[in-house]
Each structure stands twice: as structure tokens, then as C-alpha cells.
XYZ file of C-alpha atoms in Angstrom:
682
model
C 0.011 0.132 -0.154
C 1.329 3.166 -0.927
C -1.589 5.746 -1.362
C -0.763 9.496 -0.650
C -3.256 12.093 -0.451
C -3.083 16.089 -0.398
C -6.132 18.158 1.110
C -5.998 21.926 0.624
C -8.790 23.547 2.186
C -10.445 20.511 3.470
C -10.827 19.213 -0.113
C -8.699 16.351 -1.622
C -6.731 17.501 -4.654
C -5.923 15.719 -7.697
C -2.107 14.722 -7.802
C 0.287 13.989 -10.685
C 2.082 10.565 -10.501
C 5.266 12.371 -12.224
C 5.472 15.098 -9.575
C 5.986 13.119 -6.311
C 5.701 14.815 -2.897
C 9.125 14.599 -0.848
C 8.800 15.738 2.892
C 11.966 16.859 4.775
C 11.739 17.314 8.697
C 13.879 19.422 10.901
C 13.467 21.688 14.122
C 17.156 22.860 14.959
C 20.265 22.761 12.450
C 23.114 22.241 14.795
C 25.312 23.906 12.124
C 23.013 26.922 12.410
C 22.035 27.224 16.450
C 21.088 30.978 15.854
C 17.894 30.115 13.795
C 14.935 27.800 14.308
C 13.860 25.666 11.266
C 10.730 23.632 10.246
C 9.237 20.838 8.218
C 8.607 21.805 4.345
C 7.971 19.581 1.275
C 9.787 20.064 -2.154
C 8.169 22.327 -4.708
C 5.736 19.863 -6.492
C 3.560 20.381 -9.460
C -0.186 19.965 -9.036
C -2.133 19.498 -12.740
C -4.465 22.329 -13.269
C -7.312 19.749 -13.157
C -11.034 21.651 -12.717
C -11.319 20.277 -9.028
C -7.787 21.693 -8.650
C -8.266 25.141 -10.305
C -11.454 25.555 -8.137
C -9.717 24.922 -4.730
C -6.832 27.104 -5.781
C -8.946 29.841 -6.981
C -8.758 29.548 -10.520
C -4.829 31.172 -10.136
C -4.564 30.418 -14.108
C -7.207 32.743 -15.151
C -6.293 36.329 -14.759
C -9.523 37.854 -15.392
C -11.481 35.452 -12.518
C -8.750 34.603 -9.920
C -9.816 34.722 -6.423
C -8.228 36.000 -3.249
C -7.204 32.657 -2.065
C -3.839 32.697 -4.021
C -2.412 35.608 -1.963
C -2.796 33.645 1.110
C -1.396 30.377 2.511
C -4.244 27.402 1.991
C -4.733 24.959 4.816
C -3.123 21.690 3.964
C -3.178 18.006 5.305
C -1.290 15.312 4.023
C -2.169 11.704 4.381
C -0.047 8.753 3.674
C -1.482 5.283 3.757
C -4.101 6.081 6.101
C -1.897 8.293 8.757
C -1.990 11.806 8.863
C 1.673 12.882 8.407
C 0.973 16.280 8.310
C -2.577 17.047 9.926
C -1.879 20.787 9.967
C 0.399 22.694 7.092
C 0.397 25.402 5.034
C 0.419 25.479 1.206
C 2.122 28.230 -0.584
C 1.093 28.527 -4.327
C 4.565 29.774 -5.830
C 3.070 30.173 -9.506
C 1.640 28.625 -12.525
C 3.837 26.908 -15.183
C 1.748 25.898 -18.201
C -1.192 23.581 -17.104
C 0.234 23.130 -13.409
C 0.725 25.236 -10.219
C 3.754 24.507 -7.888
C 3.000 23.904 -4.477
C 5.371 23.920 -1.483
C 3.500 22.518 1.991
C 5.538 23.740 5.324
C 4.248 22.495 8.744
C 6.251 22.010 11.954
C 7.388 25.154 13.621
C 6.791 27.036 10.228
C 2.939 27.256 11.414
C 4.147 28.627 14.945
C 6.450 30.911 13.472
C 4.670 32.327 10.897
C 1.479 33.311 13.473
C 4.108 35.149 15.536
C 4.563 37.539 12.397
C 4.532 41.037 13.259
C 6.248 43.509 15.859
C 5.282 43.681 19.660
C 3.947 47.087 18.855
C 1.540 45.851 16.776
C -0.267 43.921 19.147
C -1.472 47.384 20.852
C -2.687 48.217 17.636
C -6.429 47.594 16.472
C -6.228 48.110 12.708
C -3.243 44.949 12.992
C -3.795 41.812 11.542
C -1.813 40.826 14.533
C -4.258 41.410 16.625
C -6.911 40.076 14.304
C -8.057 44.044 13.545
C -8.688 44.977 17.319
C -10.416 41.056 18.369
C -7.616 40.445 20.650
C -5.731 43.079 22.193
C -3.344 40.664 24.373
C -1.737 43.305 26.079
C -4.480 45.531 27.118
C -5.390 43.773 30.196
C -1.935 45.156 31.516
C -2.648 48.704 30.836
C -2.354 50.706 33.965
C -1.599 54.328 35.578
C 1.928 56.064 35.902
C 1.496 56.796 39.244
C 2.587 56.760 42.983
C 0.310 54.092 44.508
C 1.267 51.745 40.919
C 4.873 52.317 41.731
C 4.687 51.590 45.379
C 2.541 48.381 44.957
C 4.525 47.062 42.044
C 7.282 46.422 43.981
C 6.604 42.537 44.894
C 4.809 41.915 41.806
C 6.188 38.711 40.107
C 4.616 39.204 36.583
C 3.342 41.743 34.263
C 4.457 45.349 34.760
C 6.721 46.319 37.405
C 8.619 49.535 38.216
C 11.668 48.792 39.584
C 14.299 50.371 41.348
C 16.609 51.651 38.580
C 20.135 54.256 38.434
C 18.872 56.250 35.065
C 21.227 58.656 36.194
C 19.457 60.396 38.930
C 20.286 58.309 42.501
C 22.485 59.744 44.477
C 24.990 59.032 47.470
C 22.060 60.184 49.500
C 20.124 56.990 49.920
C 17.387 58.788 52.102
C 16.671 61.049 49.750
C 12.936 59.927 47.954
C 13.239 58.798 44.763
C 11.654 60.922 42.521
C 8.772 58.954 40.093
C 9.325 61.237 37.203
C 12.889 59.678 36.991
C 11.402 56.122 36.865
C 10.364 54.031 34.332
C 8.746 50.585 34.204
C 9.909 47.124 33.237
C 8.092 44.052 32.000
C 8.541 40.547 33.077
C 9.715 38.481 29.874
C 7.737 35.217 30.462
C 4.750 36.833 30.710
C 5.285 38.730 27.421
C 6.077 35.400 25.473
C 3.051 33.840 26.980
C 0.790 36.268 25.630
C 2.268 35.956 22.430
C 2.193 32.288 22.027
C -1.463 32.426 23.490
C -2.262 34.824 20.806
C -1.168 32.293 18.517
C -3.172 29.398 19.564
C -0.412 27.202 20.911
C 0.711 26.058 24.466
C 3.768 25.956 25.717
C 5.586 23.071 27.555
C 9.262 22.322 28.020
C 12.034 22.571 30.514
C 12.413 26.024 29.893
C 9.198 26.956 31.776
C 10.944 25.008 35.041
C 14.116 27.179 34.780
C 14.261 29.243 37.528
C 15.582 32.211 36.168
C 13.385 32.518 33.038
C 10.405 33.696 35.394
C 12.949 36.427 36.951
C 13.657 38.278 33.397
C 12.637 41.173 33.086
C 12.782 43.627 29.891
C 13.339 47.302 31.641
C 12.224 50.391 29.645
C 15.583 51.910 27.578
C 13.781 53.579 24.665
C 14.650 57.122 23.805
C 10.979 58.356 24.417
C 8.306 56.975 26.850
C 5.249 56.575 24.455
C 1.850 55.361 24.271
C 0.504 52.443 22.305
C -0.568 53.008 18.802
C -4.597 52.672 19.638
C -3.899 55.694 22.316
C -2.188 57.873 19.632
C -4.998 57.331 17.150
C -8.532 57.569 19.492
C -10.529 60.260 19.447
C -11.997 59.810 23.021
C -10.127 60.673 26.338
C -7.166 62.464 26.545
C -7.094 62.324 22.747
C -8.469 64.166 20.028
C -11.263 65.079 22.457
C -9.040 67.363 24.701
C -7.721 69.173 21.649
C -9.323 72.741 20.653
C -10.034 74.248 17.250
C -11.548 77.447 17.408
C -12.381 79.318 14.182
C -13.786 82.873 13.925
C -17.062 83.208 11.961
C -16.471 87.163 11.871
C -13.544 89.707 11.121
C -12.327 90.998 14.744
C -11.890 94.904 14.595
C -9.210 96.044 16.942
C -9.261 99.985 17.014
C -6.899 102.009 18.848
C -9.389 104.943 18.999
C -12.270 102.744 20.056
C -10.420 101.071 22.528
C -10.242 104.324 24.394
C -6.431 104.911 23.522
C -5.156 108.972 23.310
C -1.833 110.427 22.229
C -2.144 112.741 25.554
C -2.542 109.596 27.825
C -1.584 106.424 26.745
C -0.869 105.130 23.584
C -0.298 101.134 24.618
C -3.754 98.860 25.169
C -3.170 94.973 25.805
C -5.968 92.981 26.839
C -7.477 89.258 25.717
C -8.903 88.837 22.274
C -11.981 87.411 21.058
C -10.827 83.567 21.094
C -12.035 80.621 22.945
C -9.893 79.663 25.967
C -8.762 76.046 26.545
C -9.134 74.367 29.646
C -6.557 71.402 30.849
C -9.779 68.837 32.204
C -7.231 65.873 32.847
C -4.204 65.426 35.275
C -1.547 65.946 32.758
C -2.081 66.953 28.878
C 1.053 67.729 26.578
C 0.377 69.590 23.157
C 1.219 72.468 20.966
C -1.005 75.881 20.642
C -1.288 77.357 17.546
C -2.876 80.870 16.131
C -2.789 81.243 12.155
C -4.541 84.327 10.801
C -4.690 87.174 7.914
C -4.896 90.685 9.332
C -4.643 94.344 7.834
C -2.765 96.750 10.063
C -3.550 100.353 9.427
C -1.278 103.217 11.264
C 1.610 105.685 12.014
C 4.222 103.673 9.643
C 7.087 106.518 8.675
C 8.109 108.330 12.445
C 10.468 107.141 15.231
C 7.403 105.527 16.855
C 5.542 103.650 14.547
C 2.556 101.567 15.218
C 2.873 97.979 15.601
C 0.736 95.110 17.064
C 1.713 91.730 19.277
C -0.288 88.475 19.774
C 0.262 86.803 22.690
C -0.214 83.102 23.725
C -0.914 83.084 27.460
C -0.448 80.509 29.713
C -2.469 80.549 33.002
C -2.427 77.941 35.838
C -4.749 76.727 38.379
C -4.032 79.632 40.564
C -5.396 82.478 38.053
C -1.584 83.587 37.814
C -1.075 84.247 33.937
C 1.882 84.805 31.691
C 2.905 85.321 28.159
C 4.339 82.220 26.830
C 4.967 83.121 22.960
C 4.891 86.688 21.422
C 4.429 87.354 17.672
C 5.178 91.003 17.057
C 3.711 92.626 13.467
C 5.442 95.937 12.161
C 5.115 98.066 9.235
C 7.593 96.703 6.526
C 8.248 98.336 2.720
C 5.238 96.941 1.749
C 3.107 99.275 3.733
C 1.209 101.773 1.300
C 0.712 104.028 0.026
C 4.458 104.780 0.030
C 5.867 107.702 1.850
C 2.765 108.580 3.493
C 2.346 109.006 7.244
C -0.211 106.768 7.956
C -0.182 103.541 5.730
C -1.803 100.224 5.418
C -0.116 97.011 4.907
C -1.744 93.334 4.510
C -0.473 90.092 6.524
C -1.020 86.978 5.074
C -0.663 83.647 6.988
C 0.746 84.535 10.189
C 1.468 82.279 12.638
C 2.560 81.926 16.621
C 2.956 78.722 18.067
C 4.432 76.947 21.443
C 4.019 73.551 23.302
C 2.897 73.554 26.596
C 2.727 70.527 29.375
C -0.377 71.190 31.172
C -1.875 70.475 34.457
C -5.675 70.084 35.625
C -6.829 73.515 35.519
C -4.483 75.519 33.677
C -5.462 77.294 30.721
C -4.416 78.761 27.738
C -5.659 81.918 26.262
C -4.987 84.554 23.369
C -4.429 88.265 24.053
C -3.076 91.187 21.924
C -0.826 94.430 23.021
C -1.781 97.684 20.418
C 0.734 100.544 20.116
C -0.101 103.861 19.560
C -3.745 104.975 19.759
C -4.495 105.483 15.829
C -3.411 102.097 14.999
C -5.931 99.758 13.653
C -6.121 95.999 12.975
C -8.322 93.996 11.042
C -7.618 90.317 12.076
C -9.784 88.412 8.998
C -12.650 86.141 9.622
C -11.444 82.144 9.442
C -8.761 82.762 12.091
C -7.901 79.585 13.717
C -6.622 79.067 17.388
C -6.096 75.056 17.978
C -4.406 73.237 20.933
C -3.327 69.606 19.681
C -2.796 67.139 22.400
C 0.381 65.228 21.802
C -0.945 61.817 22.068
C 2.269 60.249 21.484
C 3.925 61.049 24.423
C 3.190 59.282 27.749
C 2.671 62.062 30.809
C 2.466 61.250 34.164
C -1.272 60.208 35.442
C -1.813 59.059 31.966
C -2.009 55.023 31.288
C 0.958 52.958 30.466
C 0.733 50.458 27.088
C 2.820 47.861 28.411
C 4.209 46.890 24.703
C 5.852 49.864 24.575
C 8.236 49.136 27.394
C 9.910 46.927 24.956
C 12.155 47.995 22.315
C 10.596 48.526 18.633
C 11.522 44.623 17.443
C 9.135 41.487 16.374
C 7.636 38.980 18.173
C 10.068 36.392 16.654
C 13.071 38.697 17.990
C 11.923 38.546 21.330
C 11.485 34.982 21.382
C 14.338 34.188 19.514
C 16.395 36.064 21.990
C 15.090 33.771 25.233
C 15.700 30.408 23.063
C 19.277 31.839 22.226
C 19.915 32.779 25.923
C 18.942 29.494 27.221
C 20.180 27.171 24.583
C 16.647 25.955 23.642
C 15.349 24.142 20.487
C 12.035 24.444 19.222
C 9.462 21.665 18.513
C 5.780 22.056 17.300
C 3.153 19.562 17.445
C 0.283 20.940 15.157
C -1.796 18.424 15.351
C -2.022 18.937 19.066
C -1.141 23.025 18.962
C 1.517 22.291 21.458
C 4.849 24.308 21.082
C 7.859 22.632 23.193
C 11.070 24.547 24.394
C 13.589 22.007 25.439
C 17.592 22.677 25.926
C 20.082 20.354 24.332
C 20.458 18.868 27.946
C 16.762 17.597 27.287
C 17.938 15.686 24.186
C 21.026 14.348 26.505
C 18.523 13.121 29.024
C 16.226 11.443 26.369
C 19.478 8.790 25.761
C 17.742 6.209 27.691
C 14.305 6.654 25.728
C 16.127 6.755 22.273
C 14.902 5.061 18.821
C 16.698 2.139 17.665
C 16.933 2.542 14.016
C 19.549 0.100 13.479
C 17.255 -2.642 11.556
C 16.207 0.453 9.094
C 19.384 1.346 8.171
C 20.184 0.406 4.728
C 23.907 0.357 3.409
C 24.600 2.473 0.952
C 25.373 6.343 0.451
C 27.408 6.574 4.233
C 29.046 9.934 4.080
C 31.091 11.353 7.251
C 32.497 14.881 7.823
C 34.003 16.261 10.520
C 32.904 19.819 10.531
C 29.134 21.616 11.383
C 27.890 24.520 9.248
C 29.571 28.030 9.601
C 31.422 27.363 12.984
C 34.927 28.907 13.518
C 37.821 28.168 16.114
C 36.507 30.761 17.798
C 32.536 31.589 18.027
C 31.392 34.463 19.743
C 28.158 34.955 21.930
C 27.697 38.480 21.926
C 25.252 41.105 23.462
C 24.398 43.949 21.835
C 26.828 47.344 22.628
C 26.027 50.327 24.674
C 28.398 53.304 24.327
C 27.521 53.843 28.086
C 28.677 50.310 29.023
C 32.403 49.924 29.414
C 34.399 47.810 29.439
C 32.895 46.488 25.697
C 32.476 43.081 25.334
C 32.668 42.462 29.153
C 29.520 40.098 29.097
C 30.360 38.115 25.844
C 31.808 34.519 25.459
C 33.271 32.215 23.092
C 32.552 29.021 22.135
C 36.290 27.531 21.305
C 36.683 24.606 18.561
C 39.689 22.823 18.019
C 39.792 22.564 14.689
C 42.443 24.533 12.649
C 40.702 23.803 9.126
C 38.059 26.293 10.447
C 38.061 29.825 9.699
C 39.989 31.816 12.648
C 36.457 33.472 14.142
C 32.886 33.705 13.692
C 29.725 35.748 14.964
C 27.122 32.649 16.632
C 24.908 35.205 17.805
C 24.207 38.525 19.036
C 21.297 39.598 21.900
C 18.987 41.861 21.102
C 19.800 43.781 24.636
C 23.086 45.065 25.834
C 24.626 44.448 29.592
C 23.879 46.661 32.143
C 26.400 48.010 34.859
C 25.615 48.471 38.844
C 25.000 51.294 41.020
C 25.588 51.605 45.023
C 22.127 51.700 46.749
C 20.473 50.590 49.814
C 21.330 47.042 50.020
C 23.689 46.657 47.748
C 23.315 47.873 44.316
C 20.721 48.443 41.214
C 21.079 48.329 37.528
C 22.184 51.115 35.819
C 20.860 52.709 32.413
C 22.585 55.771 31.718
C 19.799 58.308 29.780
C 20.313 61.320 32.071
C 22.852 63.879 31.237
C 24.918 64.749 34.220
C 25.298 68.421 33.094
C 21.433 69.033 32.420
C 19.376 70.221 35.585
C 15.751 68.582 34.202
C 14.870 65.105 34.882
C 15.046 64.447 30.824
C 16.149 61.180 29.313
C 18.601 62.765 26.678
C 20.962 59.975 26.335
C 20.068 57.053 23.968
C 20.991 53.326 24.940
C 20.372 49.866 23.780
C 17.572 47.396 24.870
C 17.871 46.117 28.379
C 17.329 42.914 30.129
C 17.135 42.324 33.920
C 16.606 39.820 36.532
C 14.484 40.788 39.332
C 15.496 40.959 42.508
C 13.377 41.482 45.798
C 15.167 43.251 48.501
C 13.828 43.050 52.115
C 14.633 46.086 53.842
C 13.609 44.823 56.944
C 16.724 42.362 56.873
C 19.278 45.308 56.965
C 20.869 47.114 59.872
C 18.932 49.787 61.090
C 15.610 48.849 58.922
C 15.817 51.527 56.375
C 12.914 52.600 54.330
C 12.501 53.769 50.604
C 10.770 57.060 49.909
C 8.574 57.829 46.487
C 7.809 60.885 45.750
C 5.600 63.047 42.980
C 6.227 66.178 44.320
C 3.137 66.582 46.046
C 2.928 63.181 47.812
C 5.172 60.730 49.495
C 4.779 57.445 50.231
C 7.622 55.246 52.300
C 7.960 51.231 52.001
C 9.871 49.488 54.804
C 9.691 45.989 53.560
C 10.108 44.894 49.836
C 11.686 46.783 47.043
C 12.567 45.408 43.470
C 16.278 46.119 42.751
C 17.052 44.138 39.583
C 20.627 43.421 37.943
C 22.324 41.720 35.123
C 25.423 41.024 36.758
C 27.170 41.507 40.382
C 29.077 39.015 42.001
C 26.500 38.250 45.261
C 23.860 37.960 42.684
C 21.954 34.633 42.352
C 22.180 34.392 39.058
C 24.314 36.138 35.923
C 23.189 37.055 32.694
C 26.514 37.268 31.030
C 27.282 34.630 28.530
C 30.984 34.666 30.287
C 31.537 33.380 33.659
C 32.652 36.158 35.919
C 33.700 36.619 39.765
C 31.295 35.782 42.422
C 32.139 36.126 46.316
C 34.499 34.382 48.330
C 36.662 33.440 45.393
C 34.123 31.738 43.782
C 32.965 32.060 39.837
C 29.349 32.734 39.216
C 28.489 30.337 35.995
C 27.328 32.349 33.115
C 24.923 31.516 30.262
C 27.352 29.523 28.396
C 28.174 27.075 31.096
C 25.016 26.830 32.212
C 23.381 26.136 28.726
C 25.658 25.492 26.198
C 27.929 22.488 27.641
C 26.175 20.067 25.630
C 26.654 21.739 22.538
C 30.327 22.400 23.232
C 30.644 18.963 23.456
C 29.450 17.796 20.269
C 31.261 20.648 18.612
C 34.771 18.852 20.222
C 35.715 16.357 17.678
C 32.560 16.534 15.520
C 30.908 13.631 13.567
C 28.268 14.532 11.369
C 26.793 11.189 9.732
C 24.383 11.082 6.336
C 22.839 7.576 6.080
C 20.255 6.260 4.317
C 16.908 4.478 6.032
C 13.521 3.102 4.963
C 11.183 4.699 7.393
C 7.813 3.520 7.139
C 4.578 6.250 7.527
C 4.388 5.567 11.132
C 7.801 6.327 11.608
C 7.125 9.664 10.815
C 3.920 9.995 12.183
C 5.359 9.523 15.604
C 8.971 11.553 15.036
C 9.931 13.179 17.716
C 13.153 15.354 17.182
C 14.113 15.853 20.518
C 14.665 12.140 21.216
C 17.959 10.561 19.801
C 18.369 7.631 17.341
C 20.949 4.338 18.347
C 22.954 2.516 15.268
C 24.512 -0.604 16.537
C 26.986 -0.848 13.934
C 28.540 2.674 14.950
C 27.687 1.965 18.544
C 26.366 5.681 18.831
C 23.636 8.018 19.740
C 22.932 10.704 17.440
C 20.745 14.048 17.393
C 18.468 13.885 14.280
C 19.687 17.078 12.595
C 17.682 16.561 9.240
C 15.468 14.262 7.393
C 15.734 14.911 3.887
C 12.926 14.400 1.211
C 10.930 11.240 3.060
C 8.736 9.206 0.370
C 6.906 5.986 1.899
C 8.558 3.038 0.709
C 11.805 5.377 -0.749
C 15.220 5.030 1.061
C 15.641 8.578 2.897
C 18.531 10.735 3.543
C 19.184 11.494 7.244
C 21.504 13.879 8.633
C 23.135 12.536 11.816
C 25.167 14.488 14.607
C 26.892 12.048 17.280
C 26.137 13.202 20.654
C 28.936 13.358 23.209
């Protein structure tokens, strides 16, 4: 029996006898550990029978092609009654004559395909990655930037947290309250990964979820700007467009010095509000730009040493009623005034504009006023003049809600997951039928040796080949973090995997993390992580220095365990809150830390060494790369072998007396010899 069936969008298609389907299975090519691989077929041809044309959406008919060819088709491959590929994706690569070129993808491909798009897209209702607003996974973590939230978050172990970080504002006086305007949030990596996986419809399992370091990892804010999410920026409600103002004059405004009671012998100046609406801030904080745009005519004295002129002010009034000029536009007569040479002249002014940016508190307001010089000066502001206040919905202000996806750097979901997998030496395997993705380490594969599959009886005595190198490795393989000019010495957190093979190139980069390392600043109880974003020469609490993304380890410090039982104070300038029990003081590496996020080993306390990520998670790969042996053999694998295939379980070959990691099963077809790449373990 050798019956192969292909279903596309749950419909059985007609196959061609002269274009067989061959399947390749792979999860992680040890020749390229920085990337995860998936299962794929060869490109095969489907005959364009009437049935196939309808299933594929008439791709050969330019006039009547549907939208189906522009999307992935759902695919299922059945061999001898066994669903070898129960959930796959069929891709139409093109049409040639009377055939359609098709490739079927499965395994990790489906999972990583569902993870496409950026992290920021998950806060965008118009994005396909949120199912156009139906699944805003991060919204439940929206929270206010406020004193209470910061204080109560110190004990959090998932979601968002506002830990104590030195952004350049912590002083040697630890008793001084921490200004919460100099604080930024972090977000637990595991919570973020869980959200991303849930959004794909998969469930996670594997040793990564039991790793004690993994749930302590925090992505700590290190972006150049503290911004709202996409939906908030585009909103038309709340502190958004509705908090803006657009006022347009419906008639001409005349400002006549004589009518205002100005006289040559008494006073020649007048300042007062003008007939525009006043803008009132009705939320805790609002930031935006005020602008006035208008055309005007001015008539008055123009050829003396004391000419008439006009000034327009954008004025600020605080909640207590104290007013001041924030911006001034002065309009003087020019050589365009007419009639030329006359004592009294008229001049037309077009598209005059004055603007000012404001950061307002509740109760503050903005209004427009003017100053007119000389009693016989008259100004005519044309109908249609505009006064507007446009709220800046991009910048996040104190008292507003934080959209937590914006704590992360602007990277893709895949990049974040891949960084975590590389950090822990994790191999990813997807079970499409059960919708489960397994995250397991190289150590797990070694631990599975006792349950290894014995493929001795399936081995064919043909085409055996042995090579002593794997892919693009070099003699020195660098495990790197992203660089940051403020973190010195450079490369202090990096490591190398060395391969004793003089035939290899001298060096190569194995991978580079999305995140930079962090140094420490002394603080109560020891130290906290340092992310230098403040210019030490600046007076304001501004984040002006660009930094690379940061990942840290959450550490809970019990203040009650310290001498003299210190308290840590947080203040927003009006209120102060004291914490006398637990605060969060993250770190990247420190000698007395429980963990070390450097790839390299680092000095610990008491003369001990604190193992780095390479020592903890890459020992098995180092052993494999020591006297590497990649063996290519041919096997006769039946459909049940493929159905029950678990690439996390090694195989054993009695002829060699060795256990092997299955690096790749290449172009499997039922009843045909199949080439398999094996890598010797240990």
C-alpha cells in the first residue's frame, strides 16, 4: 500500500504521478543554532484540473482569480491512512503551463508564521496581528503611571513592575526620596512570551518553563521616548482628540485704538484678551501645541520713529489664576506698506503663525491676548482665523495609562522569542495537531538517550558519509550582546565557544542578543542596575541619552533584613510614600547575585565563580562541537516512523555504537530510501 493524499482547504486535490511529494523534517540545524527550522516539502506540481483550479481559486485565469492565491492554504497530507502532516500550510509559488507549483510547510513554520509582526502591532486595533482589534492581548496590563502603582508593584512577579533603576538620578544620599518622574517600568519576559504564544493559539511546554531564572527576567524600559501605544495615539476619545481644541472665527475681529479709549496725550498702549476661545486642561496632565494662524490688515503711523505695531500673545494661566505670556508674535510695518511715503499707511499680512508647546496640569488654561501700540493703530483680523490646541498623544505623561507593549524595544515578536531561546540554549518543536510548542534544551535531548529510538533495522547499507565540521562554525565562535556606548568595558558580558579545529576560519559570530548588558550603581542594601539616560550636566529630569535595550534579573530586597531597617521613599512632588518591606532592585550581573546574565563566567563572592549562560546552557553543544562527526546515512522509514517522529529524542545505530541527534530528515517519501543527517552526541 502506497497511497498519498493531499487536502487543501479540507478538499482532496488531484495529484500528478510524475511530480511526487517529498517531505523534509527539521527543528534546529546544529550547523546554524541562531535560527529555528521547520518542516517543508519539495516544490511539486499540481495538475490544473477543473477541481484543482476551483480549490486554488482559479490562479491560471487572470480575469477570474480569487483572493486565495494571495494567502496560505490550509494543507493536510495523508499517507496510507495516516495523517503525516495534519496541519500544514500550502504555498502557491506560481503557475507554469497547466500546473501549479506548490510547497507545503509545517512544524515550527506554522507557529513562527503566527508570531509574525512587531510587538508594537499587538497594541494596534488595525493590525492583522490583533485580528483587527479582536484580540488586544496586552490591554489587560494597561495601568496608570502613578505613585500608588509604583509602590505596590515592588512585589510583583509577573506582568509590569516599576523597579528601582538608576537612570542617572540616584545620588549617594539614599535617604532622599526617589522622584517617580525619573522612573520607568519594566515587564516580565515570561508574561510577554506567554501572551505571544497564547495569541497564536498554541500552548507551551518544556524545560524552559521550569527554569528558575526565566520567570525573573525583566525587559526594562530603555527606549529614547516614553510613548503611548498605537491605539491611544490614534484615539478620538478621552485624553485624545477630544481634549484638543479647534476654534475658528466666524467674523472679522477689529481692534481700533481709538475705540479702545487710547489717546495720544494719555496712553498709547493697550493689552487685553482677544475674542478667541480659551483652552482648559481637564485631565491630570496634558501635553500639546497651541497655535494661532491668521491673516490681518494693519493701519497706522508708519514713517516716524514711533511707529504703530501689533503683538499677539499665546498666554498661560495656572490653576491659581496667575497668567503670563508664553509666546509673542510682533507685527511691524514693512516696506510693503502703502501708500509709500505717507505718514499713515496700510499693510496686508498673510498666513501669520505663532505656536508654543505646553505641558499642562489640570486646571491650567491657555488664552490669546494682544498688545496694540499707538492710539491711531487699527488691526483687522480676517474671518477664518484659527486658534487650536493639539494634544500630543504620543508622549506618555504622569497620571496617564501605560500601554505595556511600549516598554519593549521596537522589535518583532520573533526577535524577542528568538533572543530568549538563544539565551537558554533552547530547541523549539511544534506539534501542529495538538497545538503545542515545546521549548527544550540540548541537555533535555541528552537526557532522552535512555529512551532513544533504535533505528538499526531501518539502516540501509548505501551512501554513508562522514564529515568533521558543522556549517559555519569557526575556531572561536562569539556569543555577543548588543553594544551600548555607556557600558564599559565593551564585550565584558560576551563569551566564546572554542572549537579545536585548525581547518576552520579564525572567528565568527554565533549570535548577538537584542539586549545590552548593564552595570550597577550603589544603593540601599547593595546596588541596582544602571541605565544611563540622564545627562549629568542637565538640570531637568530629562531622558536625553540614547541607550540600547536592556534585560535584567528581578531581585526582591527585604529592607527588614538590613541594619537599622531603612525605608525607601517615592515622591511625585506632592505626595510621598514610604516602603519599609520589599523593593525590587534588578541587576544584570553582580558578584553577590544569585544568577548571571553574562554569557561568560564572572567572579562571584568568596573567590567563587558565578557561571554564565554559556556554562549553564551550552555545555552539551560544546561537547558536540569537540571532535564533531556529522554522519549521513540512508534509512527506510515507514509512515508510522514519521507520524511518531520526535526530534527531541535521539536515535541509536548499533553498527556505529553511537547515539545521534537527528539534524535533518531530507526528502522523505514512503517506500523510498531517505537521507538523514545525524550528529554524534557526546
